[in-house]
mmCIF file of C-alpha atoms in Angstrom:
data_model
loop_
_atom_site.group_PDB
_atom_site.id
_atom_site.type_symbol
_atom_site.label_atom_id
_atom_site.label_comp_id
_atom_site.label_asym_id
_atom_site.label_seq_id
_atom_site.Cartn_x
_atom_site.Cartn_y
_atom_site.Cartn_z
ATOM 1 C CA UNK A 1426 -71.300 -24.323 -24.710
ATOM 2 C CA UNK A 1427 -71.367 -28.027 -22.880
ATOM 3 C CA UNK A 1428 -72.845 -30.965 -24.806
ATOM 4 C CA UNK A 1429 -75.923 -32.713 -23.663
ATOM 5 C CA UNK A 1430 -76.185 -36.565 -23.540
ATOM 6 C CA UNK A 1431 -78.585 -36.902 -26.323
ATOM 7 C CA UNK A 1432 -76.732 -34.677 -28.469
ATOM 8 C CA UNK A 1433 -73.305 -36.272 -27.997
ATOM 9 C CA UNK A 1434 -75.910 -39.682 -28.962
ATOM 10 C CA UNK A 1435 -76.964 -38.172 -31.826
ATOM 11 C CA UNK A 1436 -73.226 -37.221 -32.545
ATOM 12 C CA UNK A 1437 -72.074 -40.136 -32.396
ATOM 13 C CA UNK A 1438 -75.178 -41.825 -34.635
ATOM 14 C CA UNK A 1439 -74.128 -39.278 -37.055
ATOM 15 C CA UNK A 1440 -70.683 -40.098 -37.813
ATOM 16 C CA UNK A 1441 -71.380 -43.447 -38.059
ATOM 17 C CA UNK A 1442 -74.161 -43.194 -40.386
ATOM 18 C CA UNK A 1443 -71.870 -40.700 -42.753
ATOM 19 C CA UNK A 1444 -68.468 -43.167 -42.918
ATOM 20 C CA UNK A 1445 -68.759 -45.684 -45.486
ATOM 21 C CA UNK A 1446 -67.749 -49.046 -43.605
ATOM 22 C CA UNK A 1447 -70.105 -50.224 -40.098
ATOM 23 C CA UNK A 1448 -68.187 -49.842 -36.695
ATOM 24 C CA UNK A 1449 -67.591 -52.437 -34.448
ATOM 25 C CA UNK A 1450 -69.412 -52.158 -30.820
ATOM 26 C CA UNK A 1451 -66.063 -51.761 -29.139
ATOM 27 C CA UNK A 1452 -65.531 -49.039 -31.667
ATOM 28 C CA UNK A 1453 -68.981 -47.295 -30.620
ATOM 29 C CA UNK A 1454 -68.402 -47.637 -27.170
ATOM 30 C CA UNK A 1455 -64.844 -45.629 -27.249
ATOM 31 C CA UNK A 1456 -66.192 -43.172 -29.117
ATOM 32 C CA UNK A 1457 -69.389 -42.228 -26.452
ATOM 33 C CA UNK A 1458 -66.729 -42.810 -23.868
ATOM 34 C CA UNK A 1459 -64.814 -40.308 -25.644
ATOM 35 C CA UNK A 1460 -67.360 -38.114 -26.148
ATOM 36 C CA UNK A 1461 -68.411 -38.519 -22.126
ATOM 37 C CA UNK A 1462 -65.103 -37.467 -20.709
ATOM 38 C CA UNK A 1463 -64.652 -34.668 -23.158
ATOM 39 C CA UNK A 1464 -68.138 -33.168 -21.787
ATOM 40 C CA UNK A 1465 -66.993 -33.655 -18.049
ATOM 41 C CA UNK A 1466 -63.848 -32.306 -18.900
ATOM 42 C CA UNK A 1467 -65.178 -28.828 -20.318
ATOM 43 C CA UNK A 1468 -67.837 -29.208 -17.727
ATOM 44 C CA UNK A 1469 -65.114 -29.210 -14.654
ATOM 45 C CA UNK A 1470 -63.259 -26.562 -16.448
ATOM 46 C CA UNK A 1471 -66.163 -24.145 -16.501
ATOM 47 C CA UNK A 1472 -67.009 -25.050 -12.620
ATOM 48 C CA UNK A 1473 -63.501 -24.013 -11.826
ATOM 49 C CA UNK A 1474 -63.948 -20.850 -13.790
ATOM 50 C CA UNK A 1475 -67.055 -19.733 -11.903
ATOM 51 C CA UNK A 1476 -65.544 -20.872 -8.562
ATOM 52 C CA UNK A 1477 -62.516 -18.706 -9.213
ATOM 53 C CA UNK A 1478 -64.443 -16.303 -10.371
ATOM 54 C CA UNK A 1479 -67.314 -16.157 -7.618
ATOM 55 C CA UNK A 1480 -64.011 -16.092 -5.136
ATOM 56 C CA UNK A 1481 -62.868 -13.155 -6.827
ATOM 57 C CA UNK A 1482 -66.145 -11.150 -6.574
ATOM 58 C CA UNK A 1483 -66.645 -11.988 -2.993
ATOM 59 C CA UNK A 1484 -63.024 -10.850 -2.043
ATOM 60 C CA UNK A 1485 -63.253 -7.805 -3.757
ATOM 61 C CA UNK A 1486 -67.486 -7.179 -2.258
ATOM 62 C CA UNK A 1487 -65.448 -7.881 1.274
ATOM 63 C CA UNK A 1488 -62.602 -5.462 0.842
ATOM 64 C CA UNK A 1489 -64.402 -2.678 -0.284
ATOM 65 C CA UNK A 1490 -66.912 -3.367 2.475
ATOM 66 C CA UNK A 1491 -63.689 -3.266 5.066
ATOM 67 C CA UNK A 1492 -62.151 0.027 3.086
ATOM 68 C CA UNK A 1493 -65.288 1.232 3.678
ATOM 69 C CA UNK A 1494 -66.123 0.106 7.175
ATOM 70 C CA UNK A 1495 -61.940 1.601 8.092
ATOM 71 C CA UNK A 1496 -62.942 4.991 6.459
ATOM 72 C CA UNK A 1497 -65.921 5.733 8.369
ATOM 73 C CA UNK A 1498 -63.961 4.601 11.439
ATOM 74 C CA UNK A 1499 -60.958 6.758 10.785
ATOM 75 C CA UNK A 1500 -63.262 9.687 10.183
ATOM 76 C CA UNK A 1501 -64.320 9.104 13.419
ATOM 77 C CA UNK A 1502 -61.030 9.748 15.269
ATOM 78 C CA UNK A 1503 -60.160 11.940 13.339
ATOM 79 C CA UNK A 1504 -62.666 13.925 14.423
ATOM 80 C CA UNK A 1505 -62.320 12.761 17.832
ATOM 81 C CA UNK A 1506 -58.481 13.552 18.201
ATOM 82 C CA UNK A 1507 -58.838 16.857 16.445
ATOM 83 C CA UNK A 1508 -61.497 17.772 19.358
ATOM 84 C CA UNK A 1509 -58.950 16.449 22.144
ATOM 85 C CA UNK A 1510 -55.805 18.421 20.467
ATOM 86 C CA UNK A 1511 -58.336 21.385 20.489
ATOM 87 C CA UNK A 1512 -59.401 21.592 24.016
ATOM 88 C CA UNK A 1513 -55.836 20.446 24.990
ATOM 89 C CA UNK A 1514 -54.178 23.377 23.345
ATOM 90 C CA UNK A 1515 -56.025 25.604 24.653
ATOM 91 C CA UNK A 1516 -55.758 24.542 28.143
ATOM 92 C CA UNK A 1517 -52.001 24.715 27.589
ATOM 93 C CA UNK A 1518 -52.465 28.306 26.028
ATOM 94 C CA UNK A 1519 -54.311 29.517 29.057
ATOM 95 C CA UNK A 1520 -51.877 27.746 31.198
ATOM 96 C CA UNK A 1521 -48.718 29.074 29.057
ATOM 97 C CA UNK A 1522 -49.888 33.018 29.163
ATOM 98 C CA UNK A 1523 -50.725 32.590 33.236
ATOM 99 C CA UNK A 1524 -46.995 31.810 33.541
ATOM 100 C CA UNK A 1525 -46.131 34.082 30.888
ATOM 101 C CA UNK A 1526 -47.926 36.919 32.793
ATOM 102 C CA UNK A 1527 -46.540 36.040 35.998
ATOM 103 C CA UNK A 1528 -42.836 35.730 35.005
ATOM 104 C CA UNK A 1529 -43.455 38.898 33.199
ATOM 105 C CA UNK A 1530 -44.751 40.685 36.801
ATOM 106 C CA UNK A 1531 -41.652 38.706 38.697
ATOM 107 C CA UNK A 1532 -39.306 40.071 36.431
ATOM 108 C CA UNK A 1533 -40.730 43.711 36.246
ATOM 109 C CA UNK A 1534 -40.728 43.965 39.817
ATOM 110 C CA UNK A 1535 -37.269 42.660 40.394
ATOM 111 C CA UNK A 1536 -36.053 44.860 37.294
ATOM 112 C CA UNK A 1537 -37.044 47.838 39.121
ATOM 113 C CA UNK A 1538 -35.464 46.150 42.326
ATOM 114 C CA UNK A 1539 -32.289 45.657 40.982
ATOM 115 C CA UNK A 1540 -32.257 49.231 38.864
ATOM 116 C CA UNK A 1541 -32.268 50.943 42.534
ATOM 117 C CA UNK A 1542 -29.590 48.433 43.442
ATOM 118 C CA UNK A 1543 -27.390 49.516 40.426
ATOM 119 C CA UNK A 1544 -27.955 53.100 41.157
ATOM 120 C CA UNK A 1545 -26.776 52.789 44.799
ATOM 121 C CA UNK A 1546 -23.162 50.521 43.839
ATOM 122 C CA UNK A 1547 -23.297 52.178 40.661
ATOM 123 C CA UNK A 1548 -22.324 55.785 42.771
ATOM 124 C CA UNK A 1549 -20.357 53.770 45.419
ATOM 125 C CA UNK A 1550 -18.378 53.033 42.505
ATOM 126 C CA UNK A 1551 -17.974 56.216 41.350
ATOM 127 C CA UNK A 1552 -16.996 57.477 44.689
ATOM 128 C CA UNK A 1553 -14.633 54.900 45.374
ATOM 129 C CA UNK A 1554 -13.142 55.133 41.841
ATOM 130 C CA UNK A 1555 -12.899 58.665 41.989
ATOM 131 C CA UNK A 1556 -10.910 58.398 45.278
ATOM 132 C CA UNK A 1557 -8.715 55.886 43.840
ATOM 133 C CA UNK A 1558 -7.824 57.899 41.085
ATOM 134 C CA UNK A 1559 -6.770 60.779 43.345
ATOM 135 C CA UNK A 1560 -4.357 58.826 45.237
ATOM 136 C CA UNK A 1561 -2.867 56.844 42.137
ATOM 137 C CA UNK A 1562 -1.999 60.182 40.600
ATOM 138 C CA UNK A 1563 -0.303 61.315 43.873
ATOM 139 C CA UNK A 1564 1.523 58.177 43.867
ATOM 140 C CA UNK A 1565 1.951 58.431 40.292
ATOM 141 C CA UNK A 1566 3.315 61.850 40.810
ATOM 142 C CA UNK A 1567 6.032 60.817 43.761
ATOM 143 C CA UNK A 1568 7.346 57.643 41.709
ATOM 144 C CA UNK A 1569 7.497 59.056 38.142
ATOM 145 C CA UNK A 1570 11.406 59.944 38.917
ATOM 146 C CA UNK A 1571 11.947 56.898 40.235
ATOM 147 C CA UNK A 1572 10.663 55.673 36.979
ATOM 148 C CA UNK A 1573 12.651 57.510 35.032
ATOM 149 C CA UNK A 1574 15.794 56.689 36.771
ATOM 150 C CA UNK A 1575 15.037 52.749 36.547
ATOM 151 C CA UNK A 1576 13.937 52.891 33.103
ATOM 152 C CA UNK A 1577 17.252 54.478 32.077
ATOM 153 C CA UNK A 1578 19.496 52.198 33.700
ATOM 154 C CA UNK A 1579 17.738 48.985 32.571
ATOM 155 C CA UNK A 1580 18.021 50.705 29.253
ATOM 156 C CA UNK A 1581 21.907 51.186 29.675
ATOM 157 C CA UNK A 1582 22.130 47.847 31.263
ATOM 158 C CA UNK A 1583 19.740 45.904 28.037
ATOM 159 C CA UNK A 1584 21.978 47.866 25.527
ATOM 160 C CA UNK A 1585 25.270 46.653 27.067
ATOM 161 C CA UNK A 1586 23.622 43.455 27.164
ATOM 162 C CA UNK A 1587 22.918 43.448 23.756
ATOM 163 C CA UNK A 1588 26.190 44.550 22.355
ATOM 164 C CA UNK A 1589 27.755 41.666 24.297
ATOM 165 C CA UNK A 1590 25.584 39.482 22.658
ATOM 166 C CA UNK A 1591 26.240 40.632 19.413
ATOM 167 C CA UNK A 1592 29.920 40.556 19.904
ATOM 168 C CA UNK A 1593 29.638 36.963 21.200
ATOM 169 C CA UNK A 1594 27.231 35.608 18.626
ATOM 170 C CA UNK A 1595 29.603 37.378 15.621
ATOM 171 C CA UNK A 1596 32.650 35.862 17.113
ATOM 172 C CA UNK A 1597 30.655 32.707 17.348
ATOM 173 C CA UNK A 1598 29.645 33.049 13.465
ATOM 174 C CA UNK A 1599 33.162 34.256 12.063
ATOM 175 C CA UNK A 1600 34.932 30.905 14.239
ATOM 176 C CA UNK A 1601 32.146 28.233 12.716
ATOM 177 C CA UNK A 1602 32.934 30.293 9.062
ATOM 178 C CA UNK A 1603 36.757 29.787 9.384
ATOM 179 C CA UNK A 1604 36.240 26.150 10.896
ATOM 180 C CA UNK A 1605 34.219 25.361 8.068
ATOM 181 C CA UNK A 1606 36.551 26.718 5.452
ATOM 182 C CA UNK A 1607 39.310 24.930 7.024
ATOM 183 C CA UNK A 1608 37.229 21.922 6.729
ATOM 184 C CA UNK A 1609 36.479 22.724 3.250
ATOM 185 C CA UNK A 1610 40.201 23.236 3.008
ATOM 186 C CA UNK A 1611 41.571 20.613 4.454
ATOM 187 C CA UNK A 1612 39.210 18.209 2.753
ATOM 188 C CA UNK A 1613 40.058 19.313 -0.886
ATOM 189 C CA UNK A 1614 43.443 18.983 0.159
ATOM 190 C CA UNK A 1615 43.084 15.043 1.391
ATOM 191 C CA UNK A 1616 41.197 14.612 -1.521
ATOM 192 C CA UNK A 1617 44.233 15.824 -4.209
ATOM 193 C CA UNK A 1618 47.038 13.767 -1.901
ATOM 194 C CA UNK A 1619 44.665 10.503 -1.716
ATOM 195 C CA UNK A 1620 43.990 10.885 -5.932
ATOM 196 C CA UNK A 1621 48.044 11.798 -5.773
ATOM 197 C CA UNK A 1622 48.644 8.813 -3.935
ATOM 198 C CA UNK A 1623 46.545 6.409 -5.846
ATOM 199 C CA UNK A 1624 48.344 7.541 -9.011
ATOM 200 C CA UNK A 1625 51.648 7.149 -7.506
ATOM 201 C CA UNK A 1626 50.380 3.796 -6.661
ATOM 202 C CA UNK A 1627 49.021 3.166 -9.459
ATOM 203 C CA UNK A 1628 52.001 3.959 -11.317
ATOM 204 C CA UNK A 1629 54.478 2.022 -9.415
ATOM 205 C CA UNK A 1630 52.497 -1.099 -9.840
ATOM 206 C CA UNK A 1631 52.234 -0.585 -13.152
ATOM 207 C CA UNK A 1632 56.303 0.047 -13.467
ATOM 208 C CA UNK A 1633 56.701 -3.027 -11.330
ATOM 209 C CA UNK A 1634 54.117 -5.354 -13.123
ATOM 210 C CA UNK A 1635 56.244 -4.108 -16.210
ATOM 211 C CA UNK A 1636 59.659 -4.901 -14.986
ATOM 212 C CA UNK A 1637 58.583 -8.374 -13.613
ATOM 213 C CA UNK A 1638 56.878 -9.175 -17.038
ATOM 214 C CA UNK A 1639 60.588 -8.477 -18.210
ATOM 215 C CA UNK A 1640 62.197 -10.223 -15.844
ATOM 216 C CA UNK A 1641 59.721 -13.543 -16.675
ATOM 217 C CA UNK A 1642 60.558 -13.353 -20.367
ATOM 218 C CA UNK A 1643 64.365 -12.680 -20.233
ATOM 219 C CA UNK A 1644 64.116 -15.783 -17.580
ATOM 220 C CA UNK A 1645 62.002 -18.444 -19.677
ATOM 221 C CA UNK A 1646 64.404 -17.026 -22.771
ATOM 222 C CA UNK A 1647 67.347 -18.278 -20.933
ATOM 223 C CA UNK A 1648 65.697 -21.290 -19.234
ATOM 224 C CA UNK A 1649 64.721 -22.126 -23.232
ATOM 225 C CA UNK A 1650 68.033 -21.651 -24.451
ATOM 226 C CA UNK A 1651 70.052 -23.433 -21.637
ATOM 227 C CA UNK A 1652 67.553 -26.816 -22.216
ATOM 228 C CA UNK A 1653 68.200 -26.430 -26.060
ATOM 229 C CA UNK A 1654 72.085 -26.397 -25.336
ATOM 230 C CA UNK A 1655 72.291 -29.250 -23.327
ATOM 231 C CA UNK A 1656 70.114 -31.452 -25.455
ATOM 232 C CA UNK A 1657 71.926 -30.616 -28.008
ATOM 233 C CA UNK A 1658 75.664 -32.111 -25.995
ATOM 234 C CA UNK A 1659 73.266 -34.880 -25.339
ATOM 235 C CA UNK A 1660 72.619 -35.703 -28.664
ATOM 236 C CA UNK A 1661 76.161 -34.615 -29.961
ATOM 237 C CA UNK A 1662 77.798 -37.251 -27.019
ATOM 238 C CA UNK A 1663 75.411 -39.867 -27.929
ATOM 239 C CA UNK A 1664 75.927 -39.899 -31.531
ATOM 240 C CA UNK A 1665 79.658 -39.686 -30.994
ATOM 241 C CA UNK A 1666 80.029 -42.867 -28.580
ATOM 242 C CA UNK A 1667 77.501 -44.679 -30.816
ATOM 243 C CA UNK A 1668 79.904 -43.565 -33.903
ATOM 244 C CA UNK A 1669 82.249 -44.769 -31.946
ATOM 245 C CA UNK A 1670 80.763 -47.841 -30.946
ATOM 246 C CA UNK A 1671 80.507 -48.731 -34.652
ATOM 247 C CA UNK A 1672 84.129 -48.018 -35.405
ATOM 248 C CA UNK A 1673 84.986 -50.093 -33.210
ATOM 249 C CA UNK A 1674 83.038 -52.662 -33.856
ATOM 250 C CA UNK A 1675 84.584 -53.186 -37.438
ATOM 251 C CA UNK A 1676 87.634 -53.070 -36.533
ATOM 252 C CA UNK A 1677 88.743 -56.912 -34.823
ATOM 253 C CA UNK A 1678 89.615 -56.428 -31.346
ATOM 254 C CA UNK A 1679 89.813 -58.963 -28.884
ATOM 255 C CA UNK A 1680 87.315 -59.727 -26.028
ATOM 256 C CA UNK A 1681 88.627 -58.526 -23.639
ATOM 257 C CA UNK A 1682 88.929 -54.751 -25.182
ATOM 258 C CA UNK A 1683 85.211 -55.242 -25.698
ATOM 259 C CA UNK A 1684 84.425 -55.477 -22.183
ATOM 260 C CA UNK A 1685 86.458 -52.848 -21.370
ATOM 261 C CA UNK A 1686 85.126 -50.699 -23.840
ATOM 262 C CA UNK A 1687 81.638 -51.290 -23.035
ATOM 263 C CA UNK A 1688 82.039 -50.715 -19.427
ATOM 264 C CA UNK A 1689 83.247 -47.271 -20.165
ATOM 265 C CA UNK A 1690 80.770 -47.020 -22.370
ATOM 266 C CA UNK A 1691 77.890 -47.737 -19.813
ATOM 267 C CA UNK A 1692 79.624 -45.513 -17.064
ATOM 268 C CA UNK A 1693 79.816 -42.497 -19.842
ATOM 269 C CA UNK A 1694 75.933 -43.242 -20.459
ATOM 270 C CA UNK A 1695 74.616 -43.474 -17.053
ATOM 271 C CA UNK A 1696 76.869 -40.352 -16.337
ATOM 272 C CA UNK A 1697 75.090 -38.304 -18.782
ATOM 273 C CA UNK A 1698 71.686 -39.578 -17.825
ATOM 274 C CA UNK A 1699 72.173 -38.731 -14.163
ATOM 275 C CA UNK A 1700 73.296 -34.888 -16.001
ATOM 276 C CA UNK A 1701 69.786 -35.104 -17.525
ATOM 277 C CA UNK A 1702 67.201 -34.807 -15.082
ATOM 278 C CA UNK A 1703 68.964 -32.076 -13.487
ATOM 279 C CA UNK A 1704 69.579 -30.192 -16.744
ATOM 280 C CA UNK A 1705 65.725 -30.713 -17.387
#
């Protein structure tokens, strides 16, 4: 329900005679303001209700008046186009059994037209057949022997034909049989020399790889034991001329034996030294 002026007044006089402390004008005046919009408010809302509505009512008034209104007018040609498909179907039956009945006339009469036809070729036929037949059996009758003759030659000739086919396609099987055995043969055959031959092979590396790993050793041994013996002359020649050296030394010589002694010395030492490199 939407508030009337003097009640939202009287309202308003109301709360402000029930609170204990006196409003302010400014205080009164919000409040009716309040009060004001909230009744245009609700007021606007319920216009826009019965607009909406109003709308509704007249939309739905108009489209049952159309539904209506489209009904009676589909009734209509309805009624119309089932007269028109009437009358039209049966002009087209009349029309349909005219030519019915007059193809079935055409084709009676030329039934009967072509049954005499076929009656007259039909004994022609039978004439002409029954001539034919006569003279093929006379003809029959003369070339019979003939026949026979022809027959058994081509028989005698197809039979000798056939045996020399035989013969030519078993002597063609037995050669591709043997040729293939050979094959077979001779393949197993290359197979056991080429394994043969890689064992041989095999084998005499082997044996050789052997006798060189002998050779190798029995070499280094003696390469070994030839250094060993001539560092050990080395050794025994040096300590003998430094032995000697020292004997010598304490015993007093003169100078001039020293120098001669050393010189031989040094031509004993650089003659073993050039020994060395080619011992080594």
């Amino acid at each position: 329900r939407l508030w009337t002026k003097e009640e939202l007044a009287k309202e308003s006089r109301r709360q402000l005679h029930t609170t204990r402390w006196k409003s302010s004008k400014g205080t009164l005046a919000y409040r009716v303001v309040h009060a004001e919009r909230r009744a245009f408010v609700e007021h606007s809302g319920a216009l826009r209700m019965q607009k909406a509505w109003r709308g509704w009512v007249a939309r739905r008034d108009i489209k049952l008046a159309l539904e209506a209104i489209a009904e009676q007018t589909a009734a209509r040609l309805q009624a119309q186009w089932r007269r028109h498909s009437a009358l039209h179907s049966l002009v087209r039956q009349r029309a349909v059994a005219v030519k019915v009945q007059t193809a079935w006339r055409r084709r009676r009469a030329r039934t009967s037209r072509h049954q005499h036809v076929n009656a007259v070729a039909y004994l022609t036929r039978a004439a002409t057949r029954f001539a034919a037949r006569a003279r093929i059996k006379r003809k029959v009758e003369a070339v019979l022997p003939v026949q026979g003759m022809a027959r058994g030659l081509l028989t005698r000739v197809r039979l000798v034909q056939r045996q020399r086919g035989a013969l030519a396609f078993q002597t063609e099987v037995r050669g591709w049989l043997r040729r293939r055995r050979y094959q077979g043969q001779r393949a197993a055959t290359n197979r056991i020399a080429a394994h043969w031959r890689g064992h041989t092979a095999r084998k005499e590396v082997k044996c050789r790889h052997t006798a060189a790993r002998r050779v190798q050793r029995c070499f280094r041994l003696h390469r070994t034991q030839l250094h060993n013996k001539m560092r050990q002359d080395a050794a025994a020649k040096i300590a003998a001329v430094w032995r000697g050296r020292g004997s010598r030394r304490s015993k007093p010589y003169g100078h001039s034996a020293r120098k001669i002694q050393a010189r031989f010395r040094g031509v004993l030492i650089r003659k073993s030294l050039r020994r060395w490199p080619d011992a080594a």
